[in-house]
Coordinates of C-alpha atoms in Angstrom, one line a residue:
M719 CA 211.9 17.7 -48.9
A720 CA 208.7 18.2 -47.1
N721 CA 209.6 14.9 -45.3
L722 CA 213.0 16.1 -44.1
P723 CA 213.7 17.1 -40.8
D724 CA 214.5 20.6 -39.9
V725 CA 218.1 20.5 -40.0
R726 CA 218.3 18.6 -43.2
R727 CA 215.8 20.8 -44.9
A728 CA 217.7 23.8 -43.9
I729 CA 221.0 22.3 -45.3
V730 CA 219.2 21.6 -48.6
K731 CA 217.9 25.2 -49.0
D732 CA 221.5 26.5 -48.2
V733 CA 223.1 24.3 -50.6
L734 CA 220.6 25.2 -53.5
K735 CA 221.2 28.9 -52.7
S736 CA 224.9 28.5 -52.7
S737 CA 224.4 26.6 -56.1
K738 CA 222.8 29.7 -57.6
D739 CA 225.8 31.8 -56.8
G740 CA 228.0 29.0 -58.2
K741 CA 229.5 28.1 -55.0
V742 CA 228.7 24.4 -54.6
P743 CA 231.1 22.6 -52.3
H744 CA 233.0 19.9 -53.2
E745 CA 233.8 18.3 -49.8
R746 CA 230.8 16.3 -47.5
I747 CA 227.9 18.8 -47.2
W748 CA 226.7 17.1 -43.9
K749 CA 230.3 17.7 -42.1
R750 CA 230.3 21.2 -43.3
Y751 CA 227.0 22.7 -42.9
T752 CA 225.5 20.7 -39.9
S753 CA 226.9 22.5 -36.8
N754 CA 226.1 26.0 -38.0
V755 CA 222.7 25.0 -39.2
A756 CA 222.0 23.0 -36.1
L757 CA 222.5 26.2 -34.1
G758 CA 219.9 27.9 -36.0
V759 CA 217.3 25.3 -35.7
L760 CA 217.8 24.9 -32.0
D761 CA 217.3 28.5 -31.5
G762 CA 213.8 27.9 -32.8
A763 CA 213.1 25.0 -30.8
P764 CA 211.2 25.5 -27.5
E765 CA 213.5 25.3 -24.3
N766 CA 211.3 22.7 -22.6
E767 CA 211.9 20.3 -25.5
R768 CA 215.8 20.5 -25.0
E769 CA 216.3 18.8 -21.7
R770 CA 218.6 15.9 -22.9
V771 CA 220.9 15.5 -25.3
A772 CA 218.9 12.4 -26.9
V773 CA 215.6 14.3 -26.9
T774 CA 217.2 17.5 -28.5
A775 CA 218.9 15.4 -31.2
K776 CA 215.7 13.7 -32.2
R777 CA 213.8 16.8 -32.2
I778 CA 216.1 18.7 -34.7
G779 CA 216.7 15.5 -36.8
V780 CA 220.6 15.2 -35.9
S781 CA 222.9 12.7 -34.0
K782 CA 223.3 13.0 -30.6
S783 CA 227.1 13.1 -31.1
L784 CA 226.5 16.4 -32.8
V785 CA 224.5 17.9 -30.1
Q786 CA 227.0 16.6 -27.4
S787 CA 229.9 18.2 -29.4
L788 CA 228.0 21.5 -29.4
L789 CA 227.8 21.4 -25.7
D790 CA 231.5 20.6 -25.4
E791 CA 232.4 23.1 -27.4
G792 CA 230.4 25.8 -25.4
H793 CA 228.0 26.5 -28.4
L794 CA 225.1 25.3 -25.6
T795 CA 225.3 25.5 -22.1
R796 CA 223.5 23.4 -19.4
R797 CA 221.1 25.2 -17.1
S798 CA 218.9 24.1 -14.4
A799 CA 215.5 25.5 -13.5
R800 CA 213.4 24.8 -10.3
I801 CA 210.0 24.9 -9.5
K802 CA 209.0 27.9 -7.7
P803 CA 205.6 28.7 -5.8
V804 CA 203.0 30.5 -7.4
L805 CA 202.9 34.0 -5.6
S806 CA 199.2 36.0 -5.3
E807 CA 199.7 39.6 -5.6
K808 CA 199.0 39.9 -1.8
Q809 CA 202.2 37.6 -1.4
R810 CA 204.3 39.7 -3.9
A811 CA 203.3 43.2 -2.1
Q812 CA 204.2 41.3 1.4
R813 CA 207.6 40.6 -0.3
V814 CA 208.1 44.0 -1.2
S815 CA 207.2 45.7 2.1
R816 CA 209.3 43.2 4.1
T817 CA 212.3 44.1 2.0
L818 CA 211.7 47.6 2.5
L819 CA 211.8 47.3 6.0
F820 CA 215.7 46.7 6.0
L821 CA 216.4 49.7 3.8
D822 CA 217.5 53.3 4.9
E823 CA 214.9 55.7 3.7
K824 CA 217.8 58.6 3.5
T825 CA 220.5 56.4 2.1
C826 CA 218.5 53.6 0.1
E827 CA 221.2 51.2 1.3
F828 CA 220.7 48.1 3.6
E829 CA 220.7 48.2 7.2
P830 CA 223.6 46.1 8.7
M831 CA 221.1 43.3 10.2
Y832 CA 222.4 43.4 13.2
D833 CA 219.1 42.9 15.4
I834 CA 217.8 40.1 13.8
V835 CA 218.2 36.4 14.7
H836 CA 217.1 33.7 11.9
I837 CA 215.9 30.5 13.2
D838 CA 214.9 27.2 11.4
E839 CA 214.5 23.3 11.5
K840 CA 216.0 21.1 9.0
W841 CA 216.3 17.3 8.5
F842 CA 220.1 15.9 8.3
N843 CA 220.5 12.4 6.8
E844 CA 223.2 10.0 7.8
D845 CA 224.0 9.5 4.3
I846 CA 223.2 10.5 0.9
D847 CA 222.7 7.9 -2.1
G848 CA 225.3 8.9 -4.9
R849 CA 228.7 9.4 -3.9
S850 CA 231.7 10.0 -6.2
Y851 CA 235.4 8.9 -5.7
L852 CA 239.0 9.7 -7.1
L853 CA 240.4 6.2 -7.7
L854 CA 243.5 4.7 -9.1
P855 CA 242.8 2.5 -12.0
N856 CA 243.5 -0.7 -9.7
E857 CA 241.0 0.3 -7.2
E858 CA 237.3 -0.2 -6.9
P859 CA 234.7 2.1 -5.0
P860 CA 233.8 1.3 -1.3
Q861 CA 230.7 -1.1 -0.8
R862 CA 227.7 0.9 0.7
H863 CA 224.5 -0.7 2.1
C864 CA 221.5 0.7 3.7
R865 CA 218.3 -1.1 4.7
S866 CA 216.5 1.5 2.6
K867 CA 217.3 4.4 0.4
R868 CA 213.8 6.1 0.6
H869 CA 213.7 5.9 4.6
M870 CA 217.7 7.0 5.3
P871 CA 217.9 7.7 9.2
K872 CA 217.5 11.4 9.9
T873 CA 217.6 13.6 12.6
M874 CA 215.9 17.2 12.8
F875 CA 218.1 20.2 14.1
L876 CA 217.0 23.4 15.1
A877 CA 219.6 26.3 14.5
A878 CA 219.9 30.0 15.2
V879 CA 222.4 32.3 13.7
A880 CA 222.7 36.2 13.5
R881 CA 224.8 38.2 11.7
P882 CA 228.6 38.4 12.7
R883 CA 230.5 41.7 14.1
Y884 CA 233.0 42.8 16.7
D885 CA 232.1 42.7 20.3
Y886 CA 233.6 45.5 21.8
Q887 CA 233.1 44.4 25.5
R888 CA 234.6 40.8 24.9
K889 CA 237.2 42.4 22.5
T890 CA 236.9 39.6 20.0
M891 CA 234.5 38.6 17.0
F892 CA 231.1 37.6 17.5
D893 CA 230.8 34.7 15.1
G894 CA 226.8 35.0 14.7
K895 CA 226.5 31.3 15.5
L896 CA 224.1 31.1 18.7
R897 CA 223.9 27.3 18.3
I898 CA 222.4 24.2 16.9
W899 CA 220.4 21.6 18.9
P900 CA 219.3 18.2 17.8
L901 CA 215.7 17.7 18.5
V902 CA 216.3 14.4 20.2
E903 CA 215.3 12.9 23.8
H904 CA 216.4 10.0 26.2
Y905 CA 213.9 7.5 26.5
T906 CA 212.9 5.0 29.1
A907 CA 212.6 1.1 28.1
Q908 CA 209.3 -0.2 27.9
R909 CA 209.5 -3.6 28.4
N910 CA 211.8 -6.1 30.4
S911 CA 214.7 -7.9 28.5
R912 CA 217.9 -9.8 29.1
N913 CA 219.7 -6.4 28.8
R914 CA 217.6 -4.3 31.3
P915 CA 214.5 -4.1 33.2
A916 CA 211.4 -1.9 32.0
G917 CA 211.7 1.5 33.2
T918 CA 215.5 1.9 32.8
V919 CA 216.5 5.2 31.5
L920 CA 218.8 4.6 28.6
T921 CA 221.8 6.5 27.8
K922 CA 220.8 6.1 24.2
I923 CA 218.9 8.9 22.4
R924 CA 216.5 9.1 19.7
N925 CA 214.3 11.3 17.5
I926 CA 211.4 13.0 19.3
P927 CA 208.5 10.9 18.1
S928 CA 206.3 13.7 17.3
I929 CA 207.7 17.3 16.7
D930 CA 205.0 19.6 17.5
R931 CA 203.9 23.0 18.5
G932 CA 204.9 22.2 22.0
V933 CA 208.5 20.9 21.2
I934 CA 209.2 24.0 19.2
K935 CA 207.9 26.2 21.9
E936 CA 210.0 24.7 24.5
F937 CA 213.2 24.7 22.6
L938 CA 212.5 28.4 21.9
L939 CA 212.1 29.2 25.4
T940 CA 214.5 27.3 27.0
A941 CA 217.3 27.0 24.4
V942 CA 217.0 29.8 21.6
I943 CA 216.2 32.8 23.9
P944 CA 218.8 32.1 26.6
A945 CA 221.6 31.5 23.9
I946 CA 220.8 35.0 22.7
K947 CA 221.1 36.4 26.1
T948 CA 224.5 34.6 26.5
K949 CA 226.1 35.4 23.5
W950 CA 224.6 38.7 22.2
P951 CA 227.3 41.6 21.9
A952 CA 226.4 43.9 24.9
R953 CA 226.6 47.1 22.8
H954 CA 223.5 46.1 20.7
R955 CA 221.5 44.6 23.8
G956 CA 219.5 47.8 24.4
R957 CA 218.0 47.4 21.0
N958 CA 215.0 45.3 19.8
I959 CA 216.0 41.9 18.8
L960 CA 213.8 40.1 16.2
I961 CA 213.8 36.5 16.2
Q962 CA 212.8 35.5 12.4
Q963 CA 211.2 32.2 11.5
D964 CA 208.7 31.0 8.7
N965 CA 205.0 30.8 9.0
A966 CA 204.8 26.9 9.6
K967 CA 202.1 25.7 11.7
L968 CA 204.7 24.4 14.3
H969 CA 205.4 27.9 14.9
D970 CA 201.8 29.1 15.6
S971 CA 202.2 28.9 19.3
S972 CA 205.5 30.9 19.2
H973 CA 203.6 34.2 19.7
G974 CA 202.1 34.0 23.1
P975 CA 202.2 35.8 26.2
D976 CA 204.9 33.4 27.7
D977 CA 207.2 34.0 24.9
A978 CA 207.0 37.7 25.2
A979 CA 207.5 37.5 28.9
A980 CA 210.7 35.2 28.1
G981 CA 211.8 37.9 25.9
T982 CA 211.4 40.9 27.9
A983 CA 212.7 39.5 31.2
D984 CA 215.8 41.1 32.7
G985 CA 215.6 44.1 30.7
W986 CA 215.7 42.4 27.3
N987 CA 213.5 43.2 24.2
I988 CA 213.3 40.1 21.9
C989 CA 210.1 39.4 20.0
M990 CA 209.3 37.4 17.2
F991 CA 209.3 38.4 13.4
P992 CA 207.5 35.9 11.3
Q993 CA 208.5 36.0 7.6
P994 CA 206.0 36.2 4.8
A995 CA 204.5 32.9 3.3
N996 CA 206.3 31.4 0.2
L997 CA 209.6 33.1 1.0
P998 CA 212.3 30.5 1.9
D999 CA 215.1 32.3 0.3
G1000 CA 214.5 35.2 3.1
N1001 CA 216.1 33.3 5.8
V1002 CA 219.9 32.8 5.6
L1003 CA 219.6 29.2 7.0
D1004 CA 217.5 28.0 4.1
L1005 CA 219.4 30.4 1.6
G1006 CA 222.8 28.5 2.1
F1007 CA 223.9 28.0 5.5
F1008 CA 222.4 24.7 6.1
T1009 CA 223.7 23.5 2.9
S1010 CA 227.2 24.8 4.2
I1011 CA 226.7 22.4 7.3
Q1012 CA 225.5 19.2 5.2
N1013 CA 228.5 19.5 2.8
I1014 CA 230.7 19.1 5.7
Q1015 CA 228.8 16.6 7.5
I1016 CA 228.3 14.0 4.8
E1017 CA 232.4 14.0 4.7
R1018 CA 232.5 11.5 7.5
P1019 CA 230.8 7.9 7.7
I1020 CA 227.7 8.1 10.0
Y1021 CA 226.0 4.9 11.4
S1022 CA 224.0 5.9 14.3
T1023 CA 222.0 9.0 15.9
E1024 CA 224.8 10.0 18.3
A1025 CA 227.4 10.0 15.3
L1026 CA 225.1 12.2 13.3
I1027 CA 224.3 14.5 16.2
T1028 CA 228.2 14.8 16.6
A1029 CA 229.2 15.3 12.7
V1030 CA 226.5 18.0 12.4
I1031 CA 227.4 20.0 15.5
D1032 CA 231.1 19.7 14.6
A1033 CA 230.5 21.0 11.1
Y1034 CA 228.2 23.9 12.6
N1035 CA 231.4 24.8 14.6
R1036 CA 233.8 24.4 11.8
L1037 CA 232.2 26.8 9.4
S1038 CA 233.7 30.5 9.8
S1039 CA 232.0 33.7 10.5
A1040 CA 233.0 34.9 7.0
T1041 CA 230.9 32.0 5.5
L1042 CA 227.9 33.1 7.5
D1043 CA 228.6 36.6 6.7
D1044 CA 228.4 35.6 2.9
V1045 CA 225.1 34.3 3.4
F1046 CA 223.9 37.5 4.9
L1047 CA 225.3 39.3 1.9
S1048 CA 223.5 36.8 -0.3
L1049 CA 220.2 37.5 1.3
Q1050 CA 220.6 41.4 0.6
N1051 CA 221.3 40.2 -3.0
V1052 CA 218.0 38.3 -2.7
M1053 CA 216.1 41.4 -1.7
I1054 CA 217.4 43.5 -4.5
C1055 CA 215.9 40.7 -6.8
I1056 CA 212.9 40.8 -5.2
L1057 CA 212.7 44.6 -5.6
Q1058 CA 213.7 44.7 -9.4
S1059 CA 211.1 41.8 -10.0
K1060 CA 208.2 43.8 -8.1
G1061 CA 207.9 41.1 -5.4
G1062 CA 208.1 38.1 -8.0
N1063 CA 210.7 35.1 -7.5
A1064 CA 211.7 34.7 -11.2
Y1065 CA 215.1 35.8 -11.1
M1066 CA 218.7 34.3 -10.7
L1067 CA 221.0 35.2 -7.9
P1068 CA 223.8 37.2 -9.3
H1069 CA 227.3 36.2 -8.1
M1070 CA 229.2 38.9 -6.2
G1071 CA 232.7 37.5 -6.1
K1072 CA 232.4 38.0 -2.1
Q1073 CA 235.9 36.4 -1.4
K1074 CA 237.6 38.9 -3.8
L1075 CA 235.8 41.7 -2.2
R1076 CA 236.7 40.8 1.0
R1077 CA 240.3 40.4 0.1
E1078 CA 240.4 44.0 -1.2
G1079 CA 238.3 45.2 1.7
R1080 CA 235.5 46.5 -0.6
L1081 CA 232.5 44.3 0.8
P1082 CA 229.4 46.4 1.5

């Protein structure tokens, strides 16, 4: 009995106990006892040893079909866990203090976040490796080819968003979508060819070869800040407008005197607001809006940089202001979780049911 797996040993003990009470079953013992006993043994097995069905079945000494049936019947659930950064005590304190900036001291409710602009960069791929299709029995999935799955063609984009609200001067909704810019350039032919002489400025575009501090700074001064001044609701122009971005090395040069001059020109007060380290879920773009753009962008086939730019900009424009507002509400949920975990990141973001609350007019 010492050499039996945990489940079989538990079954034998259960049968011996029942036999003492005169309740020895006549049907197949394995069929009757395995499911209930397997759940009891699983409860004692470490979670990190229950990643796959085959590994779990081998760990407790049952068949793979039994573990799969427990999964299908709802006795087991499949959950995912992602690696999160290790936080120091200083970083945990910064996360808490950052969250408290958005809480009203008197009511302990969140500020509406109308004076902050979230900006960030993201690579968008022309395609993804795995796609699934709904096919008829006589159909075959389309053949897809690429030179290298590891080096999928991609382009970096810079996006800027704010929280949607009603613009009383324009008498329409301000959707919060300031703009999204591809970080690309028109390039000049370096050599002669039968198609064009050297020095010809080509109409095609390509990714900027090296995206450094200067490139990000140029887009900030010539694109982001002018877009804010053009689209910002007049009712909120007299306030301090904060541009939030992460503390990547590319953004080190975004806090110089020329940035301050551009932000304060023409009576505006626009300044940078760097977010703490290891806080990617503190930016609405990283939190979910970039994913929403990508889910729409990958719906169409893309075979060039120009087509990718068109697809991403079209996806950005198609997203509604309600989707962007939902991500801001999720950001407030993240802040609540940060306070509850004392600045930590070991939390699961709860579901609010935003669409139902929006239909009932009960959104916070």
